[in-house]
């Protein structure tokens, strides 16, 4: 299951971002090369979880964009990208994002009241990004049908469950100076 993803994670190099051991991977960084077969494997798996009964795919720049694009081409459903840049359009919603290594603002445009949305992203770590985004989408009147994140490291996904949000993740990993260890793969017995 998810063989291409697992193989690519085993090869991921680590760099330090302050105290945070940061893994570098095609899905989370677009580096060194994002292969179509990896995107295809992930998008097919996401569709097997979420189906196609939603009005919009929502993801976050930068590395949500290839995931949302692939899903949109496969499903014919449009997507909106939550940006790190302000546009000042009517209805734009501003939120604060905090990750293990950065802080900043996010700006939501294009999500309409009453829409069913699928939220996808590349990584959940501290959960800081989704903790800010999911309540904001609900406040805008969106109905979140599923939240699917490719790679889970740390306990962000568990914290989100405690907040009442179920996050599907395709693979759970641990990261240290030596590299990435795969702890769990969706759909596989441990
Ligand atoms: O669970 P968290 O601790 O919030 O971390 C997860 C977030 O970190 C990464 O985004 P980043 O802001 O690095 O943006 P990028 O996609 O531009 O690399 C990733 O794409 C998630 O959005
Ligand atoms: O270690 C990481 N690598 C890539 N993207 C990330 N997003 C959160 N943590 C990470």
mmCIF file of C-alpha atoms and ligand atoms in Angstrom:
data_model
loop_
_atom_site.group_PDB
_atom_site.id
_atom_site.type_symbol
_atom_site.label_atom_id
_atom_site.label_comp_id
_atom_site.label_asym_id
_atom_site.label_seq_id
_atom_site.Cartn_x
_atom_site.Cartn_y
_atom_site.Cartn_z
ATOM 1 C CA UNK A 1 0.000 0.000 0.000
ATOM 2 C CA UNK A 2 1.311 3.481 -0.901
ATOM 3 C CA UNK A 3 4.613 1.932 -1.973
ATOM 4 C CA UNK A 4 5.878 4.937 -3.938
ATOM 5 C CA UNK A 5 5.232 7.238 -0.972
ATOM 6 C CA UNK A 6 6.938 4.878 1.495
ATOM 7 C CA UNK A 7 9.997 4.431 -0.718
ATOM 8 C CA UNK A 8 10.388 8.193 -1.206
ATOM 9 C CA UNK A 9 10.097 8.881 2.551
ATOM 10 C CA UNK A 10 12.907 6.425 3.315
ATOM 11 C CA UNK A 11 15.172 8.520 1.090
ATOM 12 C CA UNK A 12 14.260 11.917 2.623
ATOM 13 C CA UNK A 13 17.220 13.960 3.920
ATOM 14 C CA UNK A 14 16.993 15.926 7.190
ATOM 15 C CA UNK A 15 18.085 19.506 7.849
ATOM 16 C CA UNK A 16 17.808 21.501 11.061
ATOM 17 C CA UNK A 17 15.462 24.456 11.178
ATOM 18 C CA UNK A 18 16.416 25.811 14.591
ATOM 19 C CA UNK A 19 15.551 22.997 16.994
ATOM 20 C CA UNK A 20 13.238 21.351 14.475
ATOM 21 C CA UNK A 21 14.580 18.400 12.407
ATOM 22 C CA UNK A 22 12.967 19.119 9.053
ATOM 23 C CA UNK A 23 12.622 16.315 6.474
ATOM 24 C CA UNK A 24 12.871 17.285 2.818
ATOM 25 C CA UNK A 25 10.499 15.356 0.586
ATOM 26 C CA UNK A 26 8.876 15.804 -2.857
ATOM 27 C CA UNK A 27 5.368 16.093 -1.372
ATOM 28 C CA UNK A 28 6.269 18.570 1.371
ATOM 29 C CA UNK A 29 8.842 20.584 -0.571
ATOM 30 C CA UNK A 30 8.724 19.748 -4.289
ATOM 31 C CA UNK A 31 12.411 18.869 -3.865
ATOM 32 C CA UNK A 32 14.336 17.251 -5.453
ATOM 33 C CA UNK A 33 11.671 16.064 -7.930
ATOM 34 C CA UNK A 34 7.935 15.433 -7.716
ATOM 35 C CA UNK A 35 7.090 12.401 -9.873
ATOM 36 C CA UNK A 36 3.639 11.965 -11.456
ATOM 37 C CA UNK A 37 3.343 8.386 -10.170
ATOM 38 C CA UNK A 38 3.666 9.644 -6.573
ATOM 39 C CA UNK A 39 0.976 12.303 -7.079
ATOM 40 C CA UNK A 40 -1.236 9.742 -8.777
ATOM 41 C CA UNK A 41 -0.865 7.181 -5.974
ATOM 42 C CA UNK A 42 -1.721 9.804 -3.340
ATOM 43 C CA UNK A 43 -4.675 11.330 -5.196
ATOM 44 C CA UNK A 44 -6.198 7.875 -5.875
ATOM 45 C CA UNK A 45 -5.862 7.040 -2.181
ATOM 46 C CA UNK A 46 -7.468 10.345 -1.175
ATOM 47 C CA UNK A 47 -10.400 9.699 -3.532
ATOM 48 C CA UNK A 48 -10.798 6.201 -2.062
ATOM 49 C CA UNK A 49 -11.247 7.879 1.356
ATOM 50 C CA UNK A 50 -13.287 10.979 0.473
ATOM 51 C CA UNK A 51 -15.140 9.977 -2.702
ATOM 52 C CA UNK A 52 -16.224 12.886 -4.878
ATOM 53 C CA UNK A 53 -19.283 14.312 -3.099
ATOM 54 C CA UNK A 54 -18.044 17.838 -2.331
ATOM 55 C CA UNK A 55 -18.222 21.216 -4.070
ATOM 56 C CA UNK A 56 -14.682 22.423 -3.541
ATOM 57 C CA UNK A 57 -11.221 21.228 -2.637
ATOM 58 C CA UNK A 58 -9.399 23.575 -0.229
ATOM 59 C CA UNK A 59 -5.669 23.495 0.340
ATOM 60 C CA UNK A 60 -2.843 25.726 1.548
ATOM 61 C CA UNK A 61 0.068 27.213 -0.350
ATOM 62 C CA UNK A 62 2.644 26.168 -1.288
ATOM 63 C CA UNK A 63 2.682 22.398 -1.111
ATOM 64 C CA UNK A 64 -1.059 21.859 -1.014
ATOM 65 C CA UNK A 65 -1.168 23.113 -4.595
ATOM 66 C CA UNK A 66 0.091 19.994 -6.442
ATOM 67 C CA UNK A 67 -2.230 17.812 -4.346
ATOM 68 C CA UNK A 68 -5.276 20.005 -5.006
ATOM 69 C CA UNK A 69 -4.423 20.260 -8.694
ATOM 70 C CA UNK A 70 -4.114 16.494 -9.141
ATOM 71 C CA UNK A 71 -7.373 15.879 -7.270
ATOM 72 C CA UNK A 72 -9.163 18.561 -9.254
ATOM 73 C CA UNK A 73 -8.058 17.081 -12.582
ATOM 74 C CA UNK A 74 -9.168 13.603 -11.469
ATOM 75 C CA UNK A 75 -12.543 14.650 -9.999
ATOM 76 C CA UNK A 76 -13.503 17.699 -12.070
ATOM 77 C CA UNK A 77 -14.073 19.601 -8.797
ATOM 78 C CA UNK A 78 -12.613 23.143 -8.434
ATOM 79 C CA UNK A 79 -10.138 24.142 -5.755
ATOM 80 C CA UNK A 80 -9.251 27.216 -3.721
ATOM 81 C CA UNK A 81 -5.830 27.868 -2.264
ATOM 82 C CA UNK A 82 -5.445 29.492 1.144
ATOM 83 C CA UNK A 83 -2.642 32.014 0.552
ATOM 84 C CA UNK A 84 0.061 33.650 2.651
ATOM 85 C CA UNK A 85 -0.620 36.904 0.799
ATOM 86 C CA UNK A 86 -3.438 39.376 1.363
ATOM 87 C CA UNK A 87 -5.718 40.329 -1.545
ATOM 88 C CA UNK A 88 -8.194 42.568 0.292
ATOM 89 C CA UNK A 89 -11.182 41.110 -1.557
ATOM 90 C CA UNK A 90 -14.623 41.350 0.025
ATOM 91 C CA UNK A 91 -15.154 38.407 2.392
ATOM 92 C CA UNK A 92 -11.455 37.567 2.698
ATOM 93 C CA UNK A 93 -10.821 35.833 6.030
ATOM 94 C CA UNK A 94 -7.477 36.323 7.824
ATOM 95 C CA UNK A 95 -6.018 33.826 10.273
ATOM 96 C CA UNK A 96 -2.742 33.306 12.124
ATOM 97 C CA UNK A 97 -0.699 30.209 11.315
ATOM 98 C CA UNK A 98 1.968 28.788 13.584
ATOM 99 C CA UNK A 99 4.039 25.695 12.693
ATOM 100 C CA UNK A 100 7.061 24.073 14.396
ATOM 101 C CA UNK A 101 9.372 26.504 12.573
ATOM 102 C CA UNK A 102 7.364 29.492 11.351
ATOM 103 C CA UNK A 103 4.602 31.971 12.120
ATOM 104 C CA UNK A 104 2.532 34.023 9.701
ATOM 105 C CA UNK A 105 -0.888 34.952 8.394
ATOM 106 C CA UNK A 106 -3.122 33.013 6.031
ATOM 107 C CA UNK A 107 -5.865 34.478 3.839
ATOM 108 C CA UNK A 108 -8.945 32.534 2.709
ATOM 109 C CA UNK A 109 -10.815 33.574 -0.428
ATOM 110 C CA UNK A 110 -13.306 31.785 -2.643
ATOM 111 C CA UNK A 111 -15.017 29.493 -0.144
ATOM 112 C CA UNK A 112 -18.779 30.049 -0.188
ATOM 113 C CA UNK A 113 -21.351 29.605 2.574
ATOM 114 C CA UNK A 114 -23.062 26.197 2.440
ATOM 115 C CA UNK A 115 -20.385 24.541 0.297
ATOM 116 C CA UNK A 116 -19.182 21.036 1.053
ATOM 117 C CA UNK A 117 -15.385 21.127 1.115
ATOM 118 C CA UNK A 118 -12.597 18.562 1.128
ATOM 119 C CA UNK A 119 -9.477 19.917 2.859
ATOM 120 C CA UNK A 120 -6.113 18.421 1.874
ATOM 121 C CA UNK A 121 -2.543 19.237 2.842
ATOM 122 C CA UNK A 122 0.922 17.727 2.601
ATOM 123 C CA UNK A 123 1.982 17.530 6.275
ATOM 124 C CA UNK A 124 0.516 17.825 9.744
ATOM 125 C CA UNK A 125 3.055 18.280 12.514
ATOM 126 C CA UNK A 126 2.119 20.554 15.430
ATOM 127 C CA UNK A 127 -1.361 20.928 13.922
ATOM 128 C CA UNK A 128 -1.014 24.723 14.173
ATOM 129 C CA UNK A 129 -2.084 25.265 10.565
ATOM 130 C CA UNK A 130 -5.231 23.120 10.627
ATOM 131 C CA UNK A 131 -6.170 24.335 14.131
ATOM 132 C CA UNK A 132 -6.466 27.800 12.641
ATOM 133 C CA UNK A 133 -7.922 26.837 9.247
ATOM 134 C CA UNK A 134 -10.701 24.353 10.038
ATOM 135 C CA UNK A 135 -12.665 26.509 12.537
ATOM 136 C CA UNK A 136 -12.286 29.481 10.166
ATOM 137 C CA UNK A 137 -13.783 27.498 7.258
ATOM 138 C CA UNK A 138 -16.712 26.449 9.454
ATOM 139 C CA UNK A 139 -17.232 30.047 10.545
ATOM 140 C CA UNK A 140 -17.435 30.976 6.857
ATOM 141 C CA UNK A 141 -20.322 28.490 6.554
ATOM 142 C CA UNK A 142 -18.460 25.674 4.811
ATOM 143 C CA UNK A 143 -19.309 22.081 5.619
ATOM 144 C CA UNK A 144 -16.060 20.120 5.908
ATOM 145 C CA UNK A 145 -16.665 16.611 4.531
ATOM 146 C CA UNK A 146 -13.135 15.237 5.031
ATOM 147 C CA UNK A 147 -9.669 16.436 5.978
ATOM 148 C CA UNK A 148 -6.864 14.363 4.465
ATOM 149 C CA UNK A 149 -3.165 14.978 5.046
ATOM 150 C CA UNK A 150 -0.479 12.913 3.346
ATOM 151 C CA UNK A 151 2.188 12.830 6.087
ATOM 152 C CA UNK A 152 1.650 12.968 9.844
ATOM 153 C CA UNK A 153 4.556 13.608 12.188
ATOM 154 C CA UNK A 154 4.178 14.394 15.891
ATOM 155 C CA UNK A 155 0.847 14.616 17.680
ATOM 156 C CA UNK A 156 -0.963 17.355 15.743
ATOM 157 C CA UNK A 157 -3.511 14.922 14.299
ATOM 158 C CA UNK A 158 -4.297 13.567 17.795
ATOM 159 C CA UNK A 159 -4.719 17.097 19.143
ATOM 160 C CA UNK A 160 -7.084 17.853 16.278
ATOM 161 C CA UNK A 161 -9.173 14.801 17.181
ATOM 162 C CA UNK A 162 -9.410 16.122 20.744
ATOM 163 C CA UNK A 163 -10.739 19.375 19.238
ATOM 164 C CA UNK A 164 -13.408 17.353 17.386
ATOM 165 C CA UNK A 165 -11.778 17.167 13.937
ATOM 166 C CA UNK A 166 -11.048 13.765 12.414
ATOM 167 C CA UNK A 167 -7.966 13.948 10.175
ATOM 168 C CA UNK A 168 -7.193 11.073 7.808
ATOM 169 C CA UNK A 169 -3.472 10.695 7.234
ATOM 170 C CA UNK A 170 -1.848 8.384 4.689
ATOM 171 C CA UNK A 171 1.356 7.761 6.584
ATOM 172 C CA UNK A 172 2.614 8.442 10.111
ATOM 173 C CA UNK A 173 6.320 9.051 10.512
ATOM 174 C CA UNK A 174 8.943 9.870 13.083
ATOM 175 C CA UNK A 175 11.858 12.151 12.225
ATOM 176 C CA UNK A 176 15.264 12.454 13.843
ATOM 177 C CA UNK A 177 18.770 13.384 12.720
ATOM 178 C CA UNK A 178 19.180 9.946 11.097
ATOM 179 C CA UNK A 179 16.155 10.240 8.854
ATOM 180 C CA UNK A 180 12.486 9.306 8.561
ATOM 181 C CA UNK A 181 10.997 6.154 10.163
ATOM 182 C CA UNK A 182 7.617 4.970 8.939
ATOM 183 C CA UNK A 183 5.353 4.163 11.913
ATOM 184 C CA UNK A 184 2.031 3.480 10.197
ATOM 185 C CA UNK A 185 0.592 3.275 6.673
ATOM 186 C CA UNK A 186 -3.136 3.814 5.988
ATOM 187 C CA UNK A 187 -4.955 0.546 5.371
ATOM 188 C CA UNK A 188 -2.115 -1.666 6.669
ATOM 189 C CA UNK A 189 -2.224 -3.784 9.844
ATOM 190 C CA UNK A 190 0.478 -2.798 12.349
HETATM 191 O O1 LIG B 1 1.020 21.029 11.569
HETATM 192 P P1 LIG B 1 1.889 22.246 11.382
HETATM 193 O O2 LIG B 1 2.976 22.361 12.425
HETATM 194 O O3 LIG B 1 1.083 23.483 11.231
HETATM 195 O O4 LIG B 1 2.732 22.023 10.017
HETATM 196 C C1 LIG B 1 2.125 21.726 8.800
HETATM 197 C C2 LIG B 1 2.223 22.845 7.809
HETATM 198 O O5 LIG B 1 3.608 23.098 7.532
HETATM 199 C C3 LIG B 1 3.801 23.096 6.133
HETATM 200 O O6 LIG B 1 3.546 24.359 5.616
HETATM 201 P P2 LIG B 1 4.579 25.551 5.453
HETATM 202 O O7 LIG B 1 4.001 26.721 6.201
HETATM 203 O O8 LIG B 1 5.972 25.123 5.768
HETATM 204 O O9 LIG B 1 4.387 25.905 3.929
HETATM 205 P P3 LIG B 1 4.868 25.379 2.527
HETATM 206 O O10 LIG B 1 3.758 24.467 2.051
HETATM 207 O O11 LIG B 1 4.937 26.647 1.779
HETATM 208 O O12 LIG B 1 6.194 24.631 2.669
HETATM 209 C C4 LIG B 1 2.741 22.139 5.628
HETATM 210 O O13 LIG B 1 2.421 22.390 4.280
HETATM 211 C C5 LIG B 1 1.566 22.398 6.521
HETATM 212 O O14 LIG B 1 0.701 23.395 5.993
HETATM 213 O O1 LIG B 2 9.680 18.458 8.641
HETATM 214 C C1 LIG B 2 8.935 18.926 7.749
HETATM 215 N N1 LIG B 2 9.280 18.830 6.435
HETATM 216 C C2 LIG B 2 8.488 19.319 5.463
HETATM 217 N N2 LIG B 2 7.337 19.957 5.690
HETATM 218 C C3 LIG B 2 6.943 20.080 6.964
HETATM 219 N N3 LIG B 2 5.826 20.657 7.481
HETATM 220 C C4 LIG B 2 5.873 20.523 8.790
HETATM 221 N N4 LIG B 2 7.014 19.869 9.167
HETATM 222 C C5 LIG B 2 7.697 19.581 8.017
#
